[in-house]
PDB file of N, CA and C in Angstrom:
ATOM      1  N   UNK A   1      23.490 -39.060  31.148  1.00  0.00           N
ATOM      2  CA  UNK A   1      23.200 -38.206  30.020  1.00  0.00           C
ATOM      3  C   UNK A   1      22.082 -37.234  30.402  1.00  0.00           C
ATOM      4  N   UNK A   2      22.334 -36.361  30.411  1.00  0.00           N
ATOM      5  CA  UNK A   2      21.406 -34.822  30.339  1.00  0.00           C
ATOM      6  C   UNK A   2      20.923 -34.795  29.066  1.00  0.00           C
ATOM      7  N   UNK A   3      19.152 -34.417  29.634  1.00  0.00           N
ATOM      8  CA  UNK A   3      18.721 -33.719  28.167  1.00  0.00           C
ATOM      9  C   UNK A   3      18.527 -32.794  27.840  1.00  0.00           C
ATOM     10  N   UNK A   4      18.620 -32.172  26.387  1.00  0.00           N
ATOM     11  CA  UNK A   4      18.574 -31.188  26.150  1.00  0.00           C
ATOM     12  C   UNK A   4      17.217 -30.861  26.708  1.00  0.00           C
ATOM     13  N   UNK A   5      17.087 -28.945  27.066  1.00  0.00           N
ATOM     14  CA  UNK A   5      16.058 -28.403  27.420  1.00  0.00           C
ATOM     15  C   UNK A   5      15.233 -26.877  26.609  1.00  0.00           C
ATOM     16  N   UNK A   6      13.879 -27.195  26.125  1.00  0.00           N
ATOM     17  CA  UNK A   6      13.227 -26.129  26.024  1.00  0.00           C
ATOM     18  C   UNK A   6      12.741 -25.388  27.064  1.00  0.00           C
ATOM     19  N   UNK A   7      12.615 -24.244  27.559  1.00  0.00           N
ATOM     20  CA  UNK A   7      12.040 -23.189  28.255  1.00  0.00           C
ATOM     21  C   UNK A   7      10.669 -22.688  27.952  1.00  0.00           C
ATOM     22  N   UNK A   8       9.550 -23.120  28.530  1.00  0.00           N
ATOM     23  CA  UNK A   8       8.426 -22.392  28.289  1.00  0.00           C
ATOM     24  C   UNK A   8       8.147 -21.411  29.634  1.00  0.00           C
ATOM     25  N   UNK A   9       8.012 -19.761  29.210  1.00  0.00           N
ATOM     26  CA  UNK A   9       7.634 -18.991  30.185  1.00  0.00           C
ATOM     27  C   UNK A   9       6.325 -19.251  30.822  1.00  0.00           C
ATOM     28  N   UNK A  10       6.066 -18.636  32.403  1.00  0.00           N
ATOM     29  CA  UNK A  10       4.831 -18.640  32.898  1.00  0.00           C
ATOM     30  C   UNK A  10       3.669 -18.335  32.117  1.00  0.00           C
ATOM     31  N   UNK A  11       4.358 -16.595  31.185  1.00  0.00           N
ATOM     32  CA  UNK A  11       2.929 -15.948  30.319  1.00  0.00           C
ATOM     33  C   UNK A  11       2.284 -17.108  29.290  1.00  0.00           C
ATOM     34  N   UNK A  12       3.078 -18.308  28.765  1.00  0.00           N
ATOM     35  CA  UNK A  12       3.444 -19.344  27.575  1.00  0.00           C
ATOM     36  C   UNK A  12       2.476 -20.193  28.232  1.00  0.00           C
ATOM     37  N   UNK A  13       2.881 -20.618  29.496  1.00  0.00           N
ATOM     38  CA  UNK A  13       1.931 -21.891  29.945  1.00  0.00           C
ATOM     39  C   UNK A  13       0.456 -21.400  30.592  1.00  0.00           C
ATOM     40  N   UNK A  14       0.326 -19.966  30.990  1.00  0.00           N
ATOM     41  CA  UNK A  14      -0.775 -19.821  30.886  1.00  0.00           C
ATOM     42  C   UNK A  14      -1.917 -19.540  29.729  1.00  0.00           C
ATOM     43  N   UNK A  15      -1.245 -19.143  28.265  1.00  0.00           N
ATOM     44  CA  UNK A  15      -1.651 -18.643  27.131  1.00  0.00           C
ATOM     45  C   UNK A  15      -2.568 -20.344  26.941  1.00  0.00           C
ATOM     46  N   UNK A  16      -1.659 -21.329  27.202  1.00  0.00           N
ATOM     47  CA  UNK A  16      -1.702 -22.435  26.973  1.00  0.00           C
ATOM     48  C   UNK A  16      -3.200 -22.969  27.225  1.00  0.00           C
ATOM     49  N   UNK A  17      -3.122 -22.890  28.943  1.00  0.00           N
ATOM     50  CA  UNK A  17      -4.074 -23.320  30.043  1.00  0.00           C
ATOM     51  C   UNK A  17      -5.377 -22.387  29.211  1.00  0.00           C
ATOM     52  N   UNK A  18      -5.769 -21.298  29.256  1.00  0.00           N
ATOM     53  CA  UNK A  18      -6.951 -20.591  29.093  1.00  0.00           C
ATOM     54  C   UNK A  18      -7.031 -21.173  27.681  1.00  0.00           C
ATOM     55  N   UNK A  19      -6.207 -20.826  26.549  1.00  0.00           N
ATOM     56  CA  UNK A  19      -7.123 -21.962  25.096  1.00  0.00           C
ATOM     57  C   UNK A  19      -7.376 -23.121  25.318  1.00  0.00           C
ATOM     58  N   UNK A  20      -6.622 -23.879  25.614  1.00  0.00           N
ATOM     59  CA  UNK A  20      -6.874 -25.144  25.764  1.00  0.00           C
ATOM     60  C   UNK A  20      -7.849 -25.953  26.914  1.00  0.00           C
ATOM     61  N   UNK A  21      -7.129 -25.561  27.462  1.00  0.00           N
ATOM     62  CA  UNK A  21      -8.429 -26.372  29.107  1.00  0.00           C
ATOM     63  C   UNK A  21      -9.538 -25.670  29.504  1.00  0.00           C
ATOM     64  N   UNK A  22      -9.243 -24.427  29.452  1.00  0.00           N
ATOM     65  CA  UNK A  22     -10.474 -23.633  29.751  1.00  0.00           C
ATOM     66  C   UNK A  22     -11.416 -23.346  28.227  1.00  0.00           C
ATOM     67  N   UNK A  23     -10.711 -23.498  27.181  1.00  0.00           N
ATOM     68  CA  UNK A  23     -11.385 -23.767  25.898  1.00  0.00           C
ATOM     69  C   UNK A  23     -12.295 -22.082  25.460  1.00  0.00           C
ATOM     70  N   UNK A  24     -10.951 -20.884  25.900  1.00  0.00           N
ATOM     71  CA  UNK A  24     -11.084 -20.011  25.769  1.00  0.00           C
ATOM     72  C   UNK A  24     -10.988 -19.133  24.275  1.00  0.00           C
ATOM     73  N   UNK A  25     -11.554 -18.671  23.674  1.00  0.00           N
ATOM     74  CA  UNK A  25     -11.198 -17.715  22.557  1.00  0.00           C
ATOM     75  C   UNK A  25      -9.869 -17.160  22.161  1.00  0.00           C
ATOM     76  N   UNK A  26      -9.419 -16.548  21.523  1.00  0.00           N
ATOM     77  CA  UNK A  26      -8.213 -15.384  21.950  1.00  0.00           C
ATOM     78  C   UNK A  26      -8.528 -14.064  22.570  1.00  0.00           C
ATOM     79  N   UNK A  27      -9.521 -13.611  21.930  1.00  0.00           N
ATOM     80  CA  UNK A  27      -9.929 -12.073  22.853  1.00  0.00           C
ATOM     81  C   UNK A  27     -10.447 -12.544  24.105  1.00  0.00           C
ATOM     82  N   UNK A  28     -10.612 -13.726  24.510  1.00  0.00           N
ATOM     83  CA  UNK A  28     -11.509 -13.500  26.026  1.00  0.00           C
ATOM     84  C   UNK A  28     -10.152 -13.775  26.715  1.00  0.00           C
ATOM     85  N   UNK A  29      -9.373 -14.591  26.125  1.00  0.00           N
ATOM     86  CA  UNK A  29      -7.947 -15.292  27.123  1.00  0.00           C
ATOM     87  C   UNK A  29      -7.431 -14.488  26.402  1.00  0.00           C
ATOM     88  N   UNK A  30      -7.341 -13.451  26.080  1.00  0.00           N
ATOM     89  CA  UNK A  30      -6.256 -11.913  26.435  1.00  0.00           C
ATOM     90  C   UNK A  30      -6.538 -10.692  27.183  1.00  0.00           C
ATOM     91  N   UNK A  31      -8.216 -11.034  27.115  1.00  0.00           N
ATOM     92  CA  UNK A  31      -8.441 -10.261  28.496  1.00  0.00           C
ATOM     93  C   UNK A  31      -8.285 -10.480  29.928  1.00  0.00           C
ATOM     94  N   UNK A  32      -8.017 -11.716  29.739  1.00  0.00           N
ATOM     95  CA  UNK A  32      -7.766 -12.206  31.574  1.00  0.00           C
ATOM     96  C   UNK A  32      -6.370 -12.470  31.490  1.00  0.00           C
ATOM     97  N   UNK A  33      -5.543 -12.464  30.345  1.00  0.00           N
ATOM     98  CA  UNK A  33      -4.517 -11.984  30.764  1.00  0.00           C
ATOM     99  C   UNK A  33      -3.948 -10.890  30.661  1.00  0.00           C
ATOM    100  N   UNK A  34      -4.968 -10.023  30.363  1.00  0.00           N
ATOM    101  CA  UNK A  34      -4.745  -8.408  30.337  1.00  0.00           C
ATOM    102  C   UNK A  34      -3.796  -7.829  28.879  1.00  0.00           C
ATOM    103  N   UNK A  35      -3.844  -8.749  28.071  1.00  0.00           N
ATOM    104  CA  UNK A  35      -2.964  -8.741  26.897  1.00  0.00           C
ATOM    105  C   UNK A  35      -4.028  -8.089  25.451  1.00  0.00           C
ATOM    106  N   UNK A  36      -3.039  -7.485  24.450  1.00  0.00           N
ATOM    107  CA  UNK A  36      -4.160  -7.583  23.367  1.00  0.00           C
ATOM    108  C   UNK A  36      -3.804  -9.017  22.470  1.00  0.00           C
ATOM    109  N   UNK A  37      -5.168  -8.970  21.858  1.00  0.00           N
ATOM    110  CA  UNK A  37      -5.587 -10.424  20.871  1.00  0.00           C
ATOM    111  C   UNK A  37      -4.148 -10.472  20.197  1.00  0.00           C
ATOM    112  N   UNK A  38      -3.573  -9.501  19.864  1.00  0.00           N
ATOM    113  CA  UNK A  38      -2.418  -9.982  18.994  1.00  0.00           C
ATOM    114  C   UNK A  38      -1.216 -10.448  19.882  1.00  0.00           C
ATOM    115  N   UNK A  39      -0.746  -9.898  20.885  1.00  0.00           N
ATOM    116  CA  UNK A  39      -0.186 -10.524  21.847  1.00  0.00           C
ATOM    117  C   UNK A  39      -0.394 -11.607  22.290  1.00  0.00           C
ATOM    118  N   UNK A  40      -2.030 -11.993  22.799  1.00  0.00           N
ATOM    119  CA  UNK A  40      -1.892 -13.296  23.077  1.00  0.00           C
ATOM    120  C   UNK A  40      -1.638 -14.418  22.213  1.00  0.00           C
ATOM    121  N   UNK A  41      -1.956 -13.723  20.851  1.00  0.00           N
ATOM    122  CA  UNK A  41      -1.979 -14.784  19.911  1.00  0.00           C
ATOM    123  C   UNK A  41      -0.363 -15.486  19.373  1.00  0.00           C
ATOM    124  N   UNK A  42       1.109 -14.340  19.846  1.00  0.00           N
ATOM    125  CA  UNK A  42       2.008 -14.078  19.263  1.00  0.00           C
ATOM    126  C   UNK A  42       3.029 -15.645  20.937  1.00  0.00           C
ATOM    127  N   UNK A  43       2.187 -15.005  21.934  1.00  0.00           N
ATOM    128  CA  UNK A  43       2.248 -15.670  22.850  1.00  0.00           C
ATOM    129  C   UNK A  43       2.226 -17.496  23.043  1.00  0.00           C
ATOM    130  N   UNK A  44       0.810 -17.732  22.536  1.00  0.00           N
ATOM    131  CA  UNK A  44       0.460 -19.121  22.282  1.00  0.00           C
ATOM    132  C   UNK A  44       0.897 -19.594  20.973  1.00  0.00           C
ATOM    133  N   UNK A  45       1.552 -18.978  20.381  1.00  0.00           N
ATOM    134  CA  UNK A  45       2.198 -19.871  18.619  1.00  0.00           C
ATOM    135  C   UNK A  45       3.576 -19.837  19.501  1.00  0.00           C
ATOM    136  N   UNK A  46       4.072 -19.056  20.341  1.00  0.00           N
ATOM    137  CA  UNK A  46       5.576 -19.340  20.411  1.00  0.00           C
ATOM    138  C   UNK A  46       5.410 -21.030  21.561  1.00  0.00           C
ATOM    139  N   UNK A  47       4.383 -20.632  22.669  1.00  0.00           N
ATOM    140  CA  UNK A  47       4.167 -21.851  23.613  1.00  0.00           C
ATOM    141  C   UNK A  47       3.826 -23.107  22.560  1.00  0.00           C
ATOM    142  N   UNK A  48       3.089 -22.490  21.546  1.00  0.00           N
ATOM    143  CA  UNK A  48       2.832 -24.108  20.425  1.00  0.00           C
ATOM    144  C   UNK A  48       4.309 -24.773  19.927  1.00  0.00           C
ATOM    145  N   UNK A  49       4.696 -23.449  19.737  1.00  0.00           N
ATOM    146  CA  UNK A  49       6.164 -24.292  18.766  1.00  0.00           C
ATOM    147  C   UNK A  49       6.939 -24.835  19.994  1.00  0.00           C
ATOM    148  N   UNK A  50       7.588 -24.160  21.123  1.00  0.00           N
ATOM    149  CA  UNK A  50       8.260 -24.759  22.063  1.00  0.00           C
ATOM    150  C   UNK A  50       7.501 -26.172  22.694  1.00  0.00           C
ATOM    151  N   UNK A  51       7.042 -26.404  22.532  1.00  0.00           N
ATOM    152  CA  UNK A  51       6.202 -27.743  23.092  1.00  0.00           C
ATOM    153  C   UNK A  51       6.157 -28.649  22.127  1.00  0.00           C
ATOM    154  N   UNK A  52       5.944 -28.247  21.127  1.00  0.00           N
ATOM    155  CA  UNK A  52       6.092 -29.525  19.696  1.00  0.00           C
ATOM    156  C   UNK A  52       7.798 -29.588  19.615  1.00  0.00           C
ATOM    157  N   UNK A  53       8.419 -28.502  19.994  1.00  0.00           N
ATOM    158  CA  UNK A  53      10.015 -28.981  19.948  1.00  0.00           C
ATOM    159  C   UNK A  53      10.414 -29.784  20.775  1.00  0.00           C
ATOM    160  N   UNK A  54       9.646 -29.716  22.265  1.00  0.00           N
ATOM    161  CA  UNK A  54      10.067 -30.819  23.385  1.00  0.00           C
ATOM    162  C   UNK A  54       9.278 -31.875  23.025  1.00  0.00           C
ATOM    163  N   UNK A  55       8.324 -32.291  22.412  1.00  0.00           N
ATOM    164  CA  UNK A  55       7.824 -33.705  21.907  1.00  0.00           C
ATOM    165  C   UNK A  55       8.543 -34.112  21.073  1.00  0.00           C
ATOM    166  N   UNK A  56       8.609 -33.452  19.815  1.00  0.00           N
ATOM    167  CA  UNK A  56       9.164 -34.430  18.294  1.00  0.00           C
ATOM    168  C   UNK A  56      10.378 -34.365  18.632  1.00  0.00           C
ATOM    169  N   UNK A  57      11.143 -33.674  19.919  1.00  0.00           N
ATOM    170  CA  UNK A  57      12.638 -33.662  19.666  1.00  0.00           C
ATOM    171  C   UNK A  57      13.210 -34.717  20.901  1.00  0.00           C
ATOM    172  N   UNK A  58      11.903 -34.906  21.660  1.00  0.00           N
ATOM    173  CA  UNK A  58      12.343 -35.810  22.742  1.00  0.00           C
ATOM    174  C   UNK A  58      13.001 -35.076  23.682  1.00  0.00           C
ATOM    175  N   UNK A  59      12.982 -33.099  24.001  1.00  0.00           N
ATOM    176  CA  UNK A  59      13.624 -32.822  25.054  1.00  0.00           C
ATOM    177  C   UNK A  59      12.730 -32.567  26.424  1.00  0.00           C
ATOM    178  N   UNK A  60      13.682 -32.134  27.194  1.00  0.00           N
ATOM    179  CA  UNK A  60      12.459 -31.913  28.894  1.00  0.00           C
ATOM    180  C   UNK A  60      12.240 -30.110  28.478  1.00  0.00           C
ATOM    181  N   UNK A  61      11.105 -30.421  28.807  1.00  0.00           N
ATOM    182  CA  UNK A  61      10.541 -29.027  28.967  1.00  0.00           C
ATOM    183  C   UNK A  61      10.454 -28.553  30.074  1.00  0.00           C
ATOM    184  N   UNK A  62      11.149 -27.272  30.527  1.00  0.00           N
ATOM    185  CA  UNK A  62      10.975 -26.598  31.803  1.00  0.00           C
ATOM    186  C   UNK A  62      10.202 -25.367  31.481  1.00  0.00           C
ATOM    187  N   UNK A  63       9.853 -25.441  33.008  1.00  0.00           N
ATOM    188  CA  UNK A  63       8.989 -23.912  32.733  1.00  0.00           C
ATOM    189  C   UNK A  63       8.734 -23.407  34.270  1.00  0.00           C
ATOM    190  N   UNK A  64       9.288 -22.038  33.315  1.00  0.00           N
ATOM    191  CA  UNK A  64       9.571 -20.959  34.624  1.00  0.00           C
ATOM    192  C   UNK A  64      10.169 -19.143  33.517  1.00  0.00           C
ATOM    193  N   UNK A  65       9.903 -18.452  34.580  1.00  0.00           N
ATOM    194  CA  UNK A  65      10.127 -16.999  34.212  1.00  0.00           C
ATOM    195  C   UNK A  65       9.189 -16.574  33.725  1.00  0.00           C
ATOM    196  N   UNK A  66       9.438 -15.699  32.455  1.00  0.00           N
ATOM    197  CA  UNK A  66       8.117 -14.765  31.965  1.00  0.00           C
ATOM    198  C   UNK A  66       7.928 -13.541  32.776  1.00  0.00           C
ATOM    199  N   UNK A  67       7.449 -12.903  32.137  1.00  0.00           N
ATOM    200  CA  UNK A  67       6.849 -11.654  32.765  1.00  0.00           C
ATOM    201  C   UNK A  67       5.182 -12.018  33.175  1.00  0.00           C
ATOM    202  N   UNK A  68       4.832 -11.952  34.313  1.00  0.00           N
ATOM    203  CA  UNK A  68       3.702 -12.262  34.946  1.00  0.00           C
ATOM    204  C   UNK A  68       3.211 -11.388  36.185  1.00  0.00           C
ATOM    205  N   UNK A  69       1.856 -11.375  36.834  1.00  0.00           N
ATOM    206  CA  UNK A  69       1.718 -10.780  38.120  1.00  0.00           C
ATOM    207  C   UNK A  69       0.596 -11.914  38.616  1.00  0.00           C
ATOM    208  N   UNK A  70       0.367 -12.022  40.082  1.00  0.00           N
ATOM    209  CA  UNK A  70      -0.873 -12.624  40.418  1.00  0.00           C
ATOM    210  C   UNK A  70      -1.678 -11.832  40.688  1.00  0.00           C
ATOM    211  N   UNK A  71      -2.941 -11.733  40.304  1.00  0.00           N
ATOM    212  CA  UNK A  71      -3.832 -11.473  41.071  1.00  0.00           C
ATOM    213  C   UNK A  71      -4.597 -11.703  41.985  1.00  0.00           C
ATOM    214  N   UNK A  72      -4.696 -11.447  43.696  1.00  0.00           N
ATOM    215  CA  UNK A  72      -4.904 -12.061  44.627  1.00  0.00           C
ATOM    216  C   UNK A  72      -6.033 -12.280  44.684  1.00  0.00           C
ATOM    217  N   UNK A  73      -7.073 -11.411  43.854  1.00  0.00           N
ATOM    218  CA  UNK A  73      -8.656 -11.628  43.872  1.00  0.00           C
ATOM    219  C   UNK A  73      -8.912 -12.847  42.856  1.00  0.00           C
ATOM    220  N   UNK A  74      -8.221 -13.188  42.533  1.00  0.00           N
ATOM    221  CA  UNK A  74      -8.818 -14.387  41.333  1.00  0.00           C
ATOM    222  C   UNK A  74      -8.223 -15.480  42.211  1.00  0.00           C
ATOM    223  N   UNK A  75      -9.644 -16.644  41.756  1.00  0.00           N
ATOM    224  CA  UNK A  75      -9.488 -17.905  42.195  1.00  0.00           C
ATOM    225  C   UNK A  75      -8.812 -19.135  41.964  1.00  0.00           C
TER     226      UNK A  75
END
């Protein structure tokens, strides 16, 4: 049996990482991701809901795609 799957993008799991672990604002973690506050904010409610759908629903969450760039100067 296969389980069903949610998709969280790269931009999603990083929106994620800077509020949460890094215990970032929205305007400061939309400036390092080069986003405005409303974007990031539109960003991390969609990564909130897809992640409470792979918990309460019991599916696997993958994650990959998104629109993203690296920056080679950051650590």
């Amino acid at each position: 049996m296969e389980l069903e799957e949610v998709t969280l993008g790269f931009e999603e799991l990083e929106a994620l990482r800077l509020a949460h672990q890094e215990g970032l604002y929205q305007q400061a973690a939309a400036e390092r991701m080069g986003v405005s506050r409303a974007t990031f904010g539109r960003v991390l409610d969609a990564a909130h809901r897809k992640v409470t759908e792979a918990l309460v629903g019991g599916l696997a969450l993958r994650i990959e795609g998104g629109a993203y760039t690296v920056d080679p100067e950051s650590d």
